[in-house]
PDB file of C-alpha atoms in Angstrom:
ATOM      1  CA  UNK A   9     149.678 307.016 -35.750  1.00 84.00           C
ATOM      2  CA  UNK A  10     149.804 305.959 -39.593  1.00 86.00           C
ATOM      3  CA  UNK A  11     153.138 304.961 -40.475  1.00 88.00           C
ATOM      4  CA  UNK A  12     153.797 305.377 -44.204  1.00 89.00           C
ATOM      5  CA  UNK A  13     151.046 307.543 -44.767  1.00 92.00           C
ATOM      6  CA  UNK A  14     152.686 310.785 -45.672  1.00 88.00           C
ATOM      7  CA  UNK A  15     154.522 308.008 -48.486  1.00 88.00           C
ATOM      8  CA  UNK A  16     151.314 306.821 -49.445  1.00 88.00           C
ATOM      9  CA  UNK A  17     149.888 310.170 -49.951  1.00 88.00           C
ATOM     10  CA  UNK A  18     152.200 312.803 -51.332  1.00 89.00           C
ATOM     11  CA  UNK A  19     154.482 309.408 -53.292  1.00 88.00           C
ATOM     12  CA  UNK A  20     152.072 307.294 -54.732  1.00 84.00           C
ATOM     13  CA  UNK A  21     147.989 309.464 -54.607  1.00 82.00           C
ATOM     14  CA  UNK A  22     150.200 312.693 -56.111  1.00 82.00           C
ATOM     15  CA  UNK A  23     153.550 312.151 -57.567  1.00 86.00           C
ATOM     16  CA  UNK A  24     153.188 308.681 -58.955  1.00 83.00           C
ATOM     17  CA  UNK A  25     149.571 309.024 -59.877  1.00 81.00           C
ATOM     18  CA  UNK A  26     150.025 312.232 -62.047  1.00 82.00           C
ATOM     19  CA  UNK A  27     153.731 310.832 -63.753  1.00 82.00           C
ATOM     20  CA  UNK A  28     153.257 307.134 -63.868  1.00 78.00           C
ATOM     21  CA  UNK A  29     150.551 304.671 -65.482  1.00 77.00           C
ATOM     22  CA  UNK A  30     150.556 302.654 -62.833  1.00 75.00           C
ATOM     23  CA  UNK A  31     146.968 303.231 -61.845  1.00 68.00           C
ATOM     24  CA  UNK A  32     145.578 302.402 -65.226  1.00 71.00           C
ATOM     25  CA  UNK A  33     143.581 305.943 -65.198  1.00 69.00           C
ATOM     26  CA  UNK A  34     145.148 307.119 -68.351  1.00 69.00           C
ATOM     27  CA  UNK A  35     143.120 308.478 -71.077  1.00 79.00           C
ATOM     28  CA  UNK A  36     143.564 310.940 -74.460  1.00 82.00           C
ATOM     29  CA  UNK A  37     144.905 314.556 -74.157  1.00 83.00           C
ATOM     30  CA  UNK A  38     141.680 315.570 -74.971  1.00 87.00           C
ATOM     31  CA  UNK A  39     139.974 313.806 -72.334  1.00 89.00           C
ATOM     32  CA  UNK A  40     139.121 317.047 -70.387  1.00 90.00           C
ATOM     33  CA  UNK A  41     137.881 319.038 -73.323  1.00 91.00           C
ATOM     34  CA  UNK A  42     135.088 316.155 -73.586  1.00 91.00           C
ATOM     35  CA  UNK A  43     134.510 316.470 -69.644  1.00 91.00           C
ATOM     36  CA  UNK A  44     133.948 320.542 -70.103  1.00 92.00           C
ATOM     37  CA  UNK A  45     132.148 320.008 -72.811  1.00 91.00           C
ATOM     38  CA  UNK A  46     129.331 317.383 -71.331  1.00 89.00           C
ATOM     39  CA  UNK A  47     129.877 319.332 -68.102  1.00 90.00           C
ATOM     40  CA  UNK A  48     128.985 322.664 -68.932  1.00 91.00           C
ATOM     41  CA  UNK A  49     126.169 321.256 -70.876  1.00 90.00           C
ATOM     42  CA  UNK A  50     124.275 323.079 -72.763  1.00 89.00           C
ATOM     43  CA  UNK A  51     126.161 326.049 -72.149  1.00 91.00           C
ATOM     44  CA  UNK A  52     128.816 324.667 -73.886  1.00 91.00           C
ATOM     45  CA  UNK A  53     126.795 324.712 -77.036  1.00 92.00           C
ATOM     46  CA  UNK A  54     128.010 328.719 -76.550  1.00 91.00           C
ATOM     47  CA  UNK A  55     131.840 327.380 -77.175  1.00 91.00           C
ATOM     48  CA  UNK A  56     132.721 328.676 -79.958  1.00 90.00           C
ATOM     49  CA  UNK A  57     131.126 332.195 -79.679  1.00 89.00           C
ATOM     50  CA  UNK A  58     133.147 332.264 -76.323  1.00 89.00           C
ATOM     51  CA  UNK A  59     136.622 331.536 -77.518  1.00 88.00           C
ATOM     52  CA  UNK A  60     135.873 333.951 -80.687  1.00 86.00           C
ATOM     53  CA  UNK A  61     135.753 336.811 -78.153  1.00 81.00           C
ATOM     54  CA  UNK A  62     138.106 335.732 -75.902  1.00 82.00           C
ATOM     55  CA  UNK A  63     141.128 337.485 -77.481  1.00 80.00           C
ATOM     56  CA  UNK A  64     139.241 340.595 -78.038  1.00 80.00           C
ATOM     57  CA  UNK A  65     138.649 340.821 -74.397  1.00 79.00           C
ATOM     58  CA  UNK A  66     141.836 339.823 -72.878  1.00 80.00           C
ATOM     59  CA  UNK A  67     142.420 343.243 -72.637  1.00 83.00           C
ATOM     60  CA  UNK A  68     140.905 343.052 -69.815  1.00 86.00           C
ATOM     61  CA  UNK A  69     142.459 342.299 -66.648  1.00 89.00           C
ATOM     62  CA  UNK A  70     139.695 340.483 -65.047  1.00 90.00           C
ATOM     63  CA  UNK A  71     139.058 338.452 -67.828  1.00 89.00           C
ATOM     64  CA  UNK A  72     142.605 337.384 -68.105  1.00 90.00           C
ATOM     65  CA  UNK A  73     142.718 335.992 -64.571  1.00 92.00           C
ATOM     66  CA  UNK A  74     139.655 334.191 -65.236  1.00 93.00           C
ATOM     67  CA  UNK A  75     141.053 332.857 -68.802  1.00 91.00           C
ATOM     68  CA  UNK A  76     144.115 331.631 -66.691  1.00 91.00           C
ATOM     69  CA  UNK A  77     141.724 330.478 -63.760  1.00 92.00           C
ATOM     70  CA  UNK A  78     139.846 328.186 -66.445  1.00 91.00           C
ATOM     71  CA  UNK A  79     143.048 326.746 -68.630  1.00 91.00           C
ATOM     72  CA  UNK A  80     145.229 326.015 -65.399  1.00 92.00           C
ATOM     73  CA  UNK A  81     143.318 323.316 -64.265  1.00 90.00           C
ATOM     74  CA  UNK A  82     142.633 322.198 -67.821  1.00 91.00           C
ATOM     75  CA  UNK A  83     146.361 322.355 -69.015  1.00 91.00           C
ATOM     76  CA  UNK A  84     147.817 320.283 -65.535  1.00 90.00           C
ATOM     77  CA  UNK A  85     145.732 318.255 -65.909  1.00 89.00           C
ATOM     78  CA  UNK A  86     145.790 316.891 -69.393  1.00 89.00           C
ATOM     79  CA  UNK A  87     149.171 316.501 -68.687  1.00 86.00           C
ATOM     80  CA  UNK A  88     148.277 313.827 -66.356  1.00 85.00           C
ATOM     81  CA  UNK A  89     149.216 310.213 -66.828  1.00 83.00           C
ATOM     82  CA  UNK A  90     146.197 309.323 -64.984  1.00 83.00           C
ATOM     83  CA  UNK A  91     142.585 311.343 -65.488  1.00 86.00           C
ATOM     84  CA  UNK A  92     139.430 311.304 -63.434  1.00 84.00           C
ATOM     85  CA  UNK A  93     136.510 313.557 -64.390  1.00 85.00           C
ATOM     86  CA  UNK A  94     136.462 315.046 -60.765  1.00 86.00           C
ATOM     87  CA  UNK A  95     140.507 316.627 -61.492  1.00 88.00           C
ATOM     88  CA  UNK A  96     139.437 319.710 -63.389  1.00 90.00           C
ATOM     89  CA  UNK A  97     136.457 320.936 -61.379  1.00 92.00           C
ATOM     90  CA  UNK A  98     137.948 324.114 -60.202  1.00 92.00           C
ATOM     91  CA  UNK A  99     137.755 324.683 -63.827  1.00 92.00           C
ATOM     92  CA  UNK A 100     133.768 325.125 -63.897  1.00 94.00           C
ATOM     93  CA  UNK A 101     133.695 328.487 -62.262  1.00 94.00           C
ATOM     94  CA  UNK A 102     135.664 330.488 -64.351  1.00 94.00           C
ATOM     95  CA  UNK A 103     134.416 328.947 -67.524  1.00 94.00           C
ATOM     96  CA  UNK A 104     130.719 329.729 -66.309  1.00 94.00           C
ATOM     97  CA  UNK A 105     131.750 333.261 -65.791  1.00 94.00           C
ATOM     98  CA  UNK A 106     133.073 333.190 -69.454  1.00 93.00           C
ATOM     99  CA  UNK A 107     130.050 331.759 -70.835  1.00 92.00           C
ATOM    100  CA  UNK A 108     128.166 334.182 -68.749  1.00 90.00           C
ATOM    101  CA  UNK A 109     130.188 337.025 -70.313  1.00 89.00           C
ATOM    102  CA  UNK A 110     129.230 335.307 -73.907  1.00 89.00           C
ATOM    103  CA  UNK A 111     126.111 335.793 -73.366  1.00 88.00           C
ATOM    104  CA  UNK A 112     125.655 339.327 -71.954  1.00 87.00           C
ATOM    105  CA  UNK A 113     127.965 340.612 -75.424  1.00 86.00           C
ATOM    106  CA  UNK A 114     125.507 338.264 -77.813  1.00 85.00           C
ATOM    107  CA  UNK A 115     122.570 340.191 -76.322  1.00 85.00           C
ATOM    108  CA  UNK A 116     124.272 343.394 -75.877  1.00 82.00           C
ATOM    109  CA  UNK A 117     124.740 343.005 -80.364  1.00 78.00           C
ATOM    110  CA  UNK A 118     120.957 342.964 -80.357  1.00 67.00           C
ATOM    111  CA  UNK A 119     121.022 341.462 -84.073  1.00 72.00           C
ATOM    112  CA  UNK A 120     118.590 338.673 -85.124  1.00 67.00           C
ATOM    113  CA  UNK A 121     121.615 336.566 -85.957  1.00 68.00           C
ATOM    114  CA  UNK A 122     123.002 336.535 -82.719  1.00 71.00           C
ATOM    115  CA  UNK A 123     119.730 335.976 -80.995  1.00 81.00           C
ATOM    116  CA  UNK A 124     119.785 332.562 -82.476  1.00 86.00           C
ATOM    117  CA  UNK A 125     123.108 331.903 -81.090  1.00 88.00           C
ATOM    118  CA  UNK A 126     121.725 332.666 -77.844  1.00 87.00           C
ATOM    119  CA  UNK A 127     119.205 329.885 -78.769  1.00 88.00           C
ATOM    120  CA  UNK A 128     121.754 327.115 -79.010  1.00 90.00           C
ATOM    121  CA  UNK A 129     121.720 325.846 -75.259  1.00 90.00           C
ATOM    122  CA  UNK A 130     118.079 325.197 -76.135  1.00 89.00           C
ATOM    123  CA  UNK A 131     117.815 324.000 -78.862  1.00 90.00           C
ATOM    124  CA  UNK A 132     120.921 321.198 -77.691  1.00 90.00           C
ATOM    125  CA  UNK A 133     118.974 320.687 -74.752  1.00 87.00           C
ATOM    126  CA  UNK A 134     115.923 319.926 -77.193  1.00 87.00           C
ATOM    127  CA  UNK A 135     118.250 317.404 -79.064  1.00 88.00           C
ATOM    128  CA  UNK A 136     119.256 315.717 -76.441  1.00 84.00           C
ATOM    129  CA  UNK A 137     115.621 315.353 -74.846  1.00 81.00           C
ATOM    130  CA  UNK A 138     114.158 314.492 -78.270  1.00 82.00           C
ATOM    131  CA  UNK A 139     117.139 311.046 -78.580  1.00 80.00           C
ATOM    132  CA  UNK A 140     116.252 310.003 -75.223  1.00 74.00           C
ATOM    133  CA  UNK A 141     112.668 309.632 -76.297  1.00 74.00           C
ATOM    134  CA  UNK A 142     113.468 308.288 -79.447  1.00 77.00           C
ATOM    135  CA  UNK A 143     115.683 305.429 -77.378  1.00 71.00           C
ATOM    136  CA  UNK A 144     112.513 304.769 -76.205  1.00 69.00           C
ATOM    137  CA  UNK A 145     111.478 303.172 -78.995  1.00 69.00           C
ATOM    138  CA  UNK A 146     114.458 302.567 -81.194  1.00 69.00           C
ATOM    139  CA  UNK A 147     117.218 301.784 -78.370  1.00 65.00           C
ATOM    140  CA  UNK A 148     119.693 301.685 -81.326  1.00 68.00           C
ATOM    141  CA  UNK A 149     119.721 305.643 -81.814  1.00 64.00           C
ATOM    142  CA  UNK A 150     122.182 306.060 -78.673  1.00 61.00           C
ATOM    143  CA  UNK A 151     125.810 305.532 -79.235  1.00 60.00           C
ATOM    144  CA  UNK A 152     127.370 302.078 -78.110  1.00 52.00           C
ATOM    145  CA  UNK A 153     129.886 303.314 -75.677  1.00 50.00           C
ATOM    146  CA  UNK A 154     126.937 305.353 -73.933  1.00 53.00           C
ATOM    147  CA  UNK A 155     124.909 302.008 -74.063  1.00 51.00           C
ATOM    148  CA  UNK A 156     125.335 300.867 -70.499  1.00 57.00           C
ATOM    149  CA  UNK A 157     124.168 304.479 -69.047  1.00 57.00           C
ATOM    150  CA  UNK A 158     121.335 305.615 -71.598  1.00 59.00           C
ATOM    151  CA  UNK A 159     119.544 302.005 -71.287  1.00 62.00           C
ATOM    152  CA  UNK A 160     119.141 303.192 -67.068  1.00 60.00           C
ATOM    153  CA  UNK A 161     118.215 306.919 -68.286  1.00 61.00           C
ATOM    154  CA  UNK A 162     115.963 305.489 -71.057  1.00 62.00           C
ATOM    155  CA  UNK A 163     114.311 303.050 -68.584  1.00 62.00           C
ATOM    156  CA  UNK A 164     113.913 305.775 -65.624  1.00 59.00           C
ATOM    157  CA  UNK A 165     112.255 308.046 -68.678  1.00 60.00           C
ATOM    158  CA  UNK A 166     109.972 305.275 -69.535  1.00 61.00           C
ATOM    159  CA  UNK A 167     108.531 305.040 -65.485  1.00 60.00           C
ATOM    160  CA  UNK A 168     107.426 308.877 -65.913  1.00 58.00           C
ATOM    161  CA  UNK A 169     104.051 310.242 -66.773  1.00 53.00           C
ATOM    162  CA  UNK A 170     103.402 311.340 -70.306  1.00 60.00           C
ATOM    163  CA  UNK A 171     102.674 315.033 -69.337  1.00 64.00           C
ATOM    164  CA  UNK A 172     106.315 315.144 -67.806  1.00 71.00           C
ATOM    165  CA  UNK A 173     107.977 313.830 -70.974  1.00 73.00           C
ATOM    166  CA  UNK A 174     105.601 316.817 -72.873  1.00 77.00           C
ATOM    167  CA  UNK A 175     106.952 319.567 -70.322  1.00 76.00           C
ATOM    168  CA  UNK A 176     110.343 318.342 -70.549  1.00 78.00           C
ATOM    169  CA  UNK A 177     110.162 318.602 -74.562  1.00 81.00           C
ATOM    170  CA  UNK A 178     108.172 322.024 -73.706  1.00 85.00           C
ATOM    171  CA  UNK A 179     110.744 323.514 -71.628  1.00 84.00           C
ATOM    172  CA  UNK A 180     113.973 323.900 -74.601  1.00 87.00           C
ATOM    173  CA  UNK A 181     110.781 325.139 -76.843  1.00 88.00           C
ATOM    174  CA  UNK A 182     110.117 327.974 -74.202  1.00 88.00           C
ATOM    175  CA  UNK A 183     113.297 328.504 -74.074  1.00 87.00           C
ATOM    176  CA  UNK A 184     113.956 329.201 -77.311  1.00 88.00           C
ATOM    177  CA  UNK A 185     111.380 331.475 -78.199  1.00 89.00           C
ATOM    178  CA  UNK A 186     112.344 333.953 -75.275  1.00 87.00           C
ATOM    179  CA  UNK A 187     116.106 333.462 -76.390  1.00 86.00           C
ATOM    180  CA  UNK A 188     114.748 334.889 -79.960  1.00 84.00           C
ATOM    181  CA  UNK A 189     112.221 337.501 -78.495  1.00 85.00           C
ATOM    182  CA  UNK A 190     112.864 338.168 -74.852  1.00 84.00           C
ATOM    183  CA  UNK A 191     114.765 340.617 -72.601  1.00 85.00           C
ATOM    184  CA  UNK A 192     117.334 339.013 -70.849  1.00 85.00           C
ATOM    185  CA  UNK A 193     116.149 339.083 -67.604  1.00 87.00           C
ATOM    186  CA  UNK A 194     113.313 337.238 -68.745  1.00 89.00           C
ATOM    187  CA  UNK A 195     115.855 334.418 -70.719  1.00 87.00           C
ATOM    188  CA  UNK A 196     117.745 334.151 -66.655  1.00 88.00           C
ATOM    189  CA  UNK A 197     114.479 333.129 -65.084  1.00 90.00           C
ATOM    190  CA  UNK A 198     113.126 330.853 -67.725  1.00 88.00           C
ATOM    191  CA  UNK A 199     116.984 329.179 -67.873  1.00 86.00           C
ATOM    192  CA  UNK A 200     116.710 328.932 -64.273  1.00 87.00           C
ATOM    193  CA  UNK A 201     113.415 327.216 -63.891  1.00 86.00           C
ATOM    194  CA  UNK A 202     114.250 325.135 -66.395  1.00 83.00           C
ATOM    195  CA  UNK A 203     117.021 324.235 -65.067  1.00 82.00           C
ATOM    196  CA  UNK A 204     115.245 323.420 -61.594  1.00 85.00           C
ATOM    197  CA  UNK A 205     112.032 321.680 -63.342  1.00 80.00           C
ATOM    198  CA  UNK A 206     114.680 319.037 -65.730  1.00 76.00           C
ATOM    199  CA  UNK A 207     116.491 318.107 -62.268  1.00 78.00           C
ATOM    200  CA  UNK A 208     113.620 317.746 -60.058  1.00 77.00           C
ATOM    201  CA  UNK A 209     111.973 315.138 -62.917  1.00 72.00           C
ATOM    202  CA  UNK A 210     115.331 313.535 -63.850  1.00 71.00           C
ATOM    203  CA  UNK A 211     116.110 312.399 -60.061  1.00 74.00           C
ATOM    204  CA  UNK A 212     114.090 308.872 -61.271  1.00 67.00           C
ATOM    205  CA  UNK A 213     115.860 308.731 -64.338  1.00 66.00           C
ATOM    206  CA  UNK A 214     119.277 308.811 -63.024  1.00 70.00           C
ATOM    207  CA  UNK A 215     118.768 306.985 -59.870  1.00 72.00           C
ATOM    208  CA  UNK A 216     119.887 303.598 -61.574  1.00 69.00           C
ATOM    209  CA  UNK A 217     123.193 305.606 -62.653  1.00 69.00           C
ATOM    210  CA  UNK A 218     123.701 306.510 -59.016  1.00 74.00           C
ATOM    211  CA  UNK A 219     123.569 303.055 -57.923  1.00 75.00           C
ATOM    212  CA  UNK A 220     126.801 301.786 -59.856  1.00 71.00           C
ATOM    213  CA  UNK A 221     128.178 305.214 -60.020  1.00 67.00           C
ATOM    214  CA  UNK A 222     128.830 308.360 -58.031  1.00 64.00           C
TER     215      UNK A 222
END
């Protein structure tokens, strides 16, 4: 029914699009390291504690299929002469399973010090919240090549109610303080309303995104 399609599709959307330029999609080597990294936001803030570990715990045989789950998709990828963000999902899973791992060992070592590693996702998420109100009012505070996005976040942040901007600032705080003090459990349930609360009041803020992008 669709002459040349099987061309069109295994050729030129596979073979030429992952060895050729020819679709002007190239970018750095590192270009999926920065997509993990915004991604897994602000889990990723958790990085480094997670690849300090890994090696200890490759001696397990789960968590050597899901090391070589996560850096498959990573590795073909950046190999890739052309890169969209959407290539290296099936990378998420396993790397949330690793973080989740990172967790569970820095509460497991119970010491003050690692409770304020645990901290880290909030207190990035805090950082983050914090520059987007401080765009507010000094626009120049957000990176240029972020420019075209952050003025649409900044402007859907402005159209909210002052009590959400306070609970959205409140939120990382809260979360922090269990981080420090709480039982785990207790840190899952707080991460997870949180989690539900910052998307339900950032729908406005990123609907101008969603309008030039998908």
């Amino acid at each position: 029914r669709n002459p040349g399609y099987l061309r069109y599709f295994l050729v030129e959307e596979n073979l030429l699009r992952y060895l050729t330029p020819r679709f002007r999609k190239g970018e750095p080597w590192y270009f999926y390291l920065i997509v993990l990294s915004l991604g897994a936001f602000p889990w990723s803030a958790l990085f480094y504690q997670m690849l300090k570990g890994i090696r200890a715990a490759m001696k397990d045989e789960r968590t050597r299929l899901i090391c070589i789950w996560a850096a498959v998709p990573l590795l073909f990828f950046s190999v890739s002469s052309s890169k969209l963000p959407g290539y290296v999902l099936p990378g998420f899973p396993p790397l949330a399973l690793l973080l989740g791992d990172t967790a569970a060992r820095l509460f497991d070592s119970a010491s003050r010090r690692s409770r304020w590693v645990i901290a880290l996702p909030s207190l990035a998420t805090l950082g983050a919240l914090v520059l987007i109100v401080l765009a507010l009012f000094h626009p120049k505070v957000v990176p240029v090549n972020l420019s075209d996005d952050s003025a649409a976040v900044v402007e859907g942040v402005r159209q909210q109610a002052g009590s959400q901007l306070i609970l959205l600032l409140a939120l990382p705080c809260l979360g922090v303080i269990v981080s420090l003090f709480a039982t785990p459990r207790t840190c899952f349930v707080v991460a997870c309303a949180g989690c539900a609360i910052v998307y339900c009041l950032a729908i406005d803020a990123a609907r101008p995104i969603s309008e030039r992008r998908s």
